[in-house]
PDB file of C-alpha atoms in Angstrom:
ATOM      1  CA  UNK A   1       4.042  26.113   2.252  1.00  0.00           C
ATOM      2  CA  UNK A   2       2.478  24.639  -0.724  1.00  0.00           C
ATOM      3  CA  UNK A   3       1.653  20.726  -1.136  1.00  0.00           C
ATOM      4  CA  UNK A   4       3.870  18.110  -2.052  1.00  0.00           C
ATOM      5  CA  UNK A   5       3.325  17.854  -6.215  1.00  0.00           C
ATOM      6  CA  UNK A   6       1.419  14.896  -7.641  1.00  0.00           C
ATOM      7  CA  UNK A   7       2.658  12.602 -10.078  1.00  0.00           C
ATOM      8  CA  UNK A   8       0.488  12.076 -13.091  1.00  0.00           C
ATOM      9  CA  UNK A   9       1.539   9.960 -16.014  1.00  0.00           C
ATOM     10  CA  UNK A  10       0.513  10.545 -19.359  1.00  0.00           C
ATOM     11  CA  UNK A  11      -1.898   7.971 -21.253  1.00  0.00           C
ATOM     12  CA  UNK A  12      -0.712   8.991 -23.924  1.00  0.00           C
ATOM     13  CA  UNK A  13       3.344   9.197 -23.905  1.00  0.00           C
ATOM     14  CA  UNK A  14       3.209   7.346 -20.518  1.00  0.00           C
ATOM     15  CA  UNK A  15       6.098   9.825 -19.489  1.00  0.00           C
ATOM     16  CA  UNK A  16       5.803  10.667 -15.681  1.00  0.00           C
ATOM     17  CA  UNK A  17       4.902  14.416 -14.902  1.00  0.00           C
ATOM     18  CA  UNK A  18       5.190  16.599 -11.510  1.00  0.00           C
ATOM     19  CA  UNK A  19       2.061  18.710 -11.026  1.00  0.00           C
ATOM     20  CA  UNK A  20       1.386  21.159  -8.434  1.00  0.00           C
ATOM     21  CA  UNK A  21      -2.310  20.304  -6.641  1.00  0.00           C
ATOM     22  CA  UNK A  22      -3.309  23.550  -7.179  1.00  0.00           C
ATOM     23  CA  UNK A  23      -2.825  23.385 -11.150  1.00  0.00           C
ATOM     24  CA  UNK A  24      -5.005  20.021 -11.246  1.00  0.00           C
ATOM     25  CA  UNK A  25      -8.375  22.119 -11.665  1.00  0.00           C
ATOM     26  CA  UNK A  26      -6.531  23.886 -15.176  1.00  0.00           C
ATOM     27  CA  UNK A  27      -6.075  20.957 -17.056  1.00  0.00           C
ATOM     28  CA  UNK A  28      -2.588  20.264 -16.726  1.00  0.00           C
ATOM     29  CA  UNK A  29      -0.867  19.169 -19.873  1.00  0.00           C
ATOM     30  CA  UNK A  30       2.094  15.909 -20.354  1.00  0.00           C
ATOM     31  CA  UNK A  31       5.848  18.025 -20.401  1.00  0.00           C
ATOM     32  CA  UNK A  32       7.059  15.912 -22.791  1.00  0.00           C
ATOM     33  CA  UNK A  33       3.827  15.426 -25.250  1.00  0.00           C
ATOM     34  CA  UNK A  34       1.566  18.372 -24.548  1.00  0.00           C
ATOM     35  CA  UNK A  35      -1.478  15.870 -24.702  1.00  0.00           C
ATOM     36  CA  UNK A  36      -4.001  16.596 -21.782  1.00  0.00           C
ATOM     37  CA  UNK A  37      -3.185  14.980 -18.201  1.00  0.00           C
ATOM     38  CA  UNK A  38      -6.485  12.853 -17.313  1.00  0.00           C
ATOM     39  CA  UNK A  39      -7.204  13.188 -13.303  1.00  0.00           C
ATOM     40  CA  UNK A  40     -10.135  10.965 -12.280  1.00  0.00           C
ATOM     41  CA  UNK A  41     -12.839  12.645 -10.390  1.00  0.00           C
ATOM     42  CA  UNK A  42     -14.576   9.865 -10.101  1.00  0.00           C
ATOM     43  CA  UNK A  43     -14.317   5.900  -9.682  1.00  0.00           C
ATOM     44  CA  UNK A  44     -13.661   4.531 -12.796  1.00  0.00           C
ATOM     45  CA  UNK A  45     -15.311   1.136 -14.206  1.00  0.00           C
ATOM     46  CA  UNK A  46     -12.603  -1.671 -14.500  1.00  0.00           C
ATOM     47  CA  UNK A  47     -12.820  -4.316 -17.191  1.00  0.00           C
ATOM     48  CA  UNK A  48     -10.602  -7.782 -17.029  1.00  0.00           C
ATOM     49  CA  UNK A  49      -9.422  -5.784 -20.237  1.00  0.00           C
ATOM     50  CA  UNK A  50      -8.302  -2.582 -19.039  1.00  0.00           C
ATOM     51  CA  UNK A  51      -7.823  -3.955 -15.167  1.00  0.00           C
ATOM     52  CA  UNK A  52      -3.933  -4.441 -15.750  1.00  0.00           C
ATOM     53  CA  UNK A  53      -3.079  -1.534 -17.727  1.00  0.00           C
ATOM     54  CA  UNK A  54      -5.047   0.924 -14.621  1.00  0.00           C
ATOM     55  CA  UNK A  55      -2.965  -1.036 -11.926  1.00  0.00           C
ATOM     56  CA  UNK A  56       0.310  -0.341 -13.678  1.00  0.00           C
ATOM     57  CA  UNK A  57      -0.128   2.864 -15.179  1.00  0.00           C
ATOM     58  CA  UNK A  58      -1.153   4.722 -11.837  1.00  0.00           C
ATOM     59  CA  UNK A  59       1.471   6.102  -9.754  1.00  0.00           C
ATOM     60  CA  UNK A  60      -0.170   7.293  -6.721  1.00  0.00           C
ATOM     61  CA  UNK A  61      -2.818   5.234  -3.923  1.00  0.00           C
ATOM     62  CA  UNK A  62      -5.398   3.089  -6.255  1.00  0.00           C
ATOM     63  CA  UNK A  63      -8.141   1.408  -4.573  1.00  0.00           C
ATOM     64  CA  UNK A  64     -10.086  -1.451  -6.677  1.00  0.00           C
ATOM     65  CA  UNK A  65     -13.747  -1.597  -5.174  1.00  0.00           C
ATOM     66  CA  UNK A  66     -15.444  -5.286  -5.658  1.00  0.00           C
ATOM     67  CA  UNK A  67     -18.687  -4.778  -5.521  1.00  0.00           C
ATOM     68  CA  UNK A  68     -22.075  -6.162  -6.663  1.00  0.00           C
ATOM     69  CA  UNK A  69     -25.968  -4.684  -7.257  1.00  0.00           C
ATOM     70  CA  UNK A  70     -27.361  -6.899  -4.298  1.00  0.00           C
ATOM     71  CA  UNK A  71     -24.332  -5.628  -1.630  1.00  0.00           C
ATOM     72  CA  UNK A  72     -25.932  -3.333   1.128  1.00  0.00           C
ATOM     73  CA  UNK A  73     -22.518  -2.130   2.197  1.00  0.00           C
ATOM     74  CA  UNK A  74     -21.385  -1.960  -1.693  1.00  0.00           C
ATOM     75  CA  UNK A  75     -24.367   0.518  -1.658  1.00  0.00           C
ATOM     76  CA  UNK A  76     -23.905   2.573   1.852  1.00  0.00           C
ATOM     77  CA  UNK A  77     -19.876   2.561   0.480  1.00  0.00           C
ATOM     78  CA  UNK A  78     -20.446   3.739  -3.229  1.00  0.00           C
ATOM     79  CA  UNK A  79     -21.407   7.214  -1.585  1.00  0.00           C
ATOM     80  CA  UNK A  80     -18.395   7.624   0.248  1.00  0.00           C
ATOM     81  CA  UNK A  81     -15.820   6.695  -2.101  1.00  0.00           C
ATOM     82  CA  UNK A  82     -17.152   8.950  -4.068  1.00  0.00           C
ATOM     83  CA  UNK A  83     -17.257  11.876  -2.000  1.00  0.00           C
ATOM     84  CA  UNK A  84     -13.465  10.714  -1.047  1.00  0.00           C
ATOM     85  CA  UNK A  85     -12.410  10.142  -4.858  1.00  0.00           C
ATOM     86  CA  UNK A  86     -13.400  14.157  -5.191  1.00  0.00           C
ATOM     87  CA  UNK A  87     -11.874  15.418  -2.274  1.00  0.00           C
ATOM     88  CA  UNK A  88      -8.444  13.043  -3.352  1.00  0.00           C
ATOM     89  CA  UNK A  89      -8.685  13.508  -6.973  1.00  0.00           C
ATOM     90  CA  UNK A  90      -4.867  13.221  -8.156  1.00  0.00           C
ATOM     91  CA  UNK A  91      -3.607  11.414  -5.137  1.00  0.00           C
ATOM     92  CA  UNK A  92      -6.260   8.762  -5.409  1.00  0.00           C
ATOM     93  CA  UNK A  93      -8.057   6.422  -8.107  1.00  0.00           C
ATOM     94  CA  UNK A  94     -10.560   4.442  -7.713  1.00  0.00           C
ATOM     95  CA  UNK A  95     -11.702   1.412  -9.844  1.00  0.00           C
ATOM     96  CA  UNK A  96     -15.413  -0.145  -9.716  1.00  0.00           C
ATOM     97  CA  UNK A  97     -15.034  -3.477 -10.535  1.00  0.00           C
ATOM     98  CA  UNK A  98     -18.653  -4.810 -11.107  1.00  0.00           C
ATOM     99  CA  UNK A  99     -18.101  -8.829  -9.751  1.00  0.00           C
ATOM    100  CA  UNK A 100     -21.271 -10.525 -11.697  1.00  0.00           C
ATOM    101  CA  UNK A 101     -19.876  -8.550 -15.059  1.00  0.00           C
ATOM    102  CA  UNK A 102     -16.321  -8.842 -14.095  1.00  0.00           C
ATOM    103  CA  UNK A 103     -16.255 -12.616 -13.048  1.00  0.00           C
ATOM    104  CA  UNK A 104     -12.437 -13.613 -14.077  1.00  0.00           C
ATOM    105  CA  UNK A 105     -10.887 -10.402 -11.823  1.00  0.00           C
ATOM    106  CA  UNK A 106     -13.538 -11.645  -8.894  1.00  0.00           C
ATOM    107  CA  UNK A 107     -11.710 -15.265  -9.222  1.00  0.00           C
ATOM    108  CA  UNK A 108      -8.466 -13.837 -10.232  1.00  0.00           C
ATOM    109  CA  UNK A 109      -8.389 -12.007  -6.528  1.00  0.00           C
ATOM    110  CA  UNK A 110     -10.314 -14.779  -5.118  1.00  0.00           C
ATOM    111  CA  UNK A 111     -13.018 -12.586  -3.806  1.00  0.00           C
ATOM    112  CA  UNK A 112     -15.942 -14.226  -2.182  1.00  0.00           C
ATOM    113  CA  UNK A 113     -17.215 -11.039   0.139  1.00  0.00           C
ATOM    114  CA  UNK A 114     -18.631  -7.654  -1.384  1.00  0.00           C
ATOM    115  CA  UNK A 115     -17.742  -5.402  -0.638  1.00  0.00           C
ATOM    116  CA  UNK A 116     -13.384  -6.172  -1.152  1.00  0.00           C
ATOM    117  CA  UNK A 117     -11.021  -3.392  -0.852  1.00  0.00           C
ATOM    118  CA  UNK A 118      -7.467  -3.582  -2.946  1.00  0.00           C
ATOM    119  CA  UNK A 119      -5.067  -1.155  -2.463  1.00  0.00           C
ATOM    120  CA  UNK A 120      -2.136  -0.678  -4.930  1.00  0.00           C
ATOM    121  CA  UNK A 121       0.669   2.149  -4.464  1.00  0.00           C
ATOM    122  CA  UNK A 122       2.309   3.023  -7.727  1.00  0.00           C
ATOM    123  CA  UNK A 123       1.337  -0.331  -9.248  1.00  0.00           C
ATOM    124  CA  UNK A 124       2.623  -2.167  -6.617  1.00  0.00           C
ATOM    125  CA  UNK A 125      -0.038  -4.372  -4.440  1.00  0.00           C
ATOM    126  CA  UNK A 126       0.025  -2.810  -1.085  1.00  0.00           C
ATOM    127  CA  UNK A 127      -3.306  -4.496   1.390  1.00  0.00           C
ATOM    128  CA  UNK A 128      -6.994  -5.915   1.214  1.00  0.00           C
ATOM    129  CA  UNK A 129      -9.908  -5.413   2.926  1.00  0.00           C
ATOM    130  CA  UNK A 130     -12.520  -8.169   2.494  1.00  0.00           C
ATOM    131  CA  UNK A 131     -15.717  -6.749   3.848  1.00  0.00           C
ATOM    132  CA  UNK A 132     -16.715  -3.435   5.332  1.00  0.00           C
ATOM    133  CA  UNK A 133     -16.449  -2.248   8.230  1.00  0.00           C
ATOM    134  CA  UNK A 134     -19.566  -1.258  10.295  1.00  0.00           C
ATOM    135  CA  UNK A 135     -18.464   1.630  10.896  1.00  0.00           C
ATOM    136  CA  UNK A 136     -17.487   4.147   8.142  1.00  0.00           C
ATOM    137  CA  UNK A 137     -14.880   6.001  10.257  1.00  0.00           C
ATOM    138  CA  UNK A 138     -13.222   3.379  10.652  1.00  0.00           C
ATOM    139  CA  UNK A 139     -13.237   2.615   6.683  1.00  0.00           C
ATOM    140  CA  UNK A 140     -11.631   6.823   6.113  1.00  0.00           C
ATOM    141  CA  UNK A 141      -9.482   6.209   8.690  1.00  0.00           C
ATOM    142  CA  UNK A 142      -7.720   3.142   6.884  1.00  0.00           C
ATOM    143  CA  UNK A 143      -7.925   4.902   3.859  1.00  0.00           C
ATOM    144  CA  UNK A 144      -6.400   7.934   5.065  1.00  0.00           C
ATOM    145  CA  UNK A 145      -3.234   6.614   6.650  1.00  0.00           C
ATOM    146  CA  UNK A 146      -2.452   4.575   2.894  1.00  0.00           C
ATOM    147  CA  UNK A 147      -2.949   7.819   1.484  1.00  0.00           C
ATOM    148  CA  UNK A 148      -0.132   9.250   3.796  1.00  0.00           C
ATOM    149  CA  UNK A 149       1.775   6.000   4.280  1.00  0.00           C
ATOM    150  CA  UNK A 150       5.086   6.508   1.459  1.00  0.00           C
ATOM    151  CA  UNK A 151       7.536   3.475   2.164  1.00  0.00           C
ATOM    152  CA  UNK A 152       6.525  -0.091   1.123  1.00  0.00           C
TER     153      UNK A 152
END
């Protein structure tokens, strides 16, 4: 039995489009525009310019990572999101947001504690984590029941 599809939407024509997981390595292209489907691979750097835009355009699990260049945990974290990002890539974004570079979003969401977790479901603000956990099993296992949580 194959894997429920992903939906990607297009940058470009912002039409929604069904893709089978195991297409997502050929470069899937929009139905409707035939422009190239963009699936991050990686966590992506957020700006208060392009913050909104990322939030509402994503329709899977998006997690926005506060961070900063002094954070331990920001540090011991940045390795596993990333690893998780590349395992997830389709079902899961991830957006960096750097809080000394970024200060408006860091007052915007009130955060005062690096790292701070946001998760958004198809645009739609879902939980926050302020802090890590010690432990990082604990962190995956959070993570993994959003991914596989559907009704909100």
């Amino acid at each position: 039995m194959s894997e429920t599809p992903l939906i990607i939407r297009c940058t470009n024509c912002l039409g929604l489009n069904r893709v089978p997981q195991e297409k997502l390595e050929s470069s899937p292209h929009c139905g409707s525009c035939k422009s190239v489907l963009e699936v991050p691979r990686h966590p992506l750097h957020a700006t208060a310019a392009s913050f909104d835009r990322d939030v509402a355009y994503w329709p899977e699990t998006l997690l926005v990572f506060f961070w900063s260049s002094w954070c331990l945990y920001c540090k011991i974290y940045e390795p596993l999101i990333a690893d998780l990002i590349a395992r997830k890539h389709g079902k899961f974004k991830v957006l960096k947001v750097d809080m000394e570079a970024e200060a408006y979003l860091a007052q915007r969401f009130t955060v005062t504690k690096t790292p701070t977790f946001l998760v958004y479901k198809n645009g739609v603000f879902a939980v926050r984590m302020d802090g890590a956990p010690k432990d990082k099993s604990e962190f995956l296992t959070w993570i993994e029941n959003l991914l596989n949580y559907t009704s909100y």
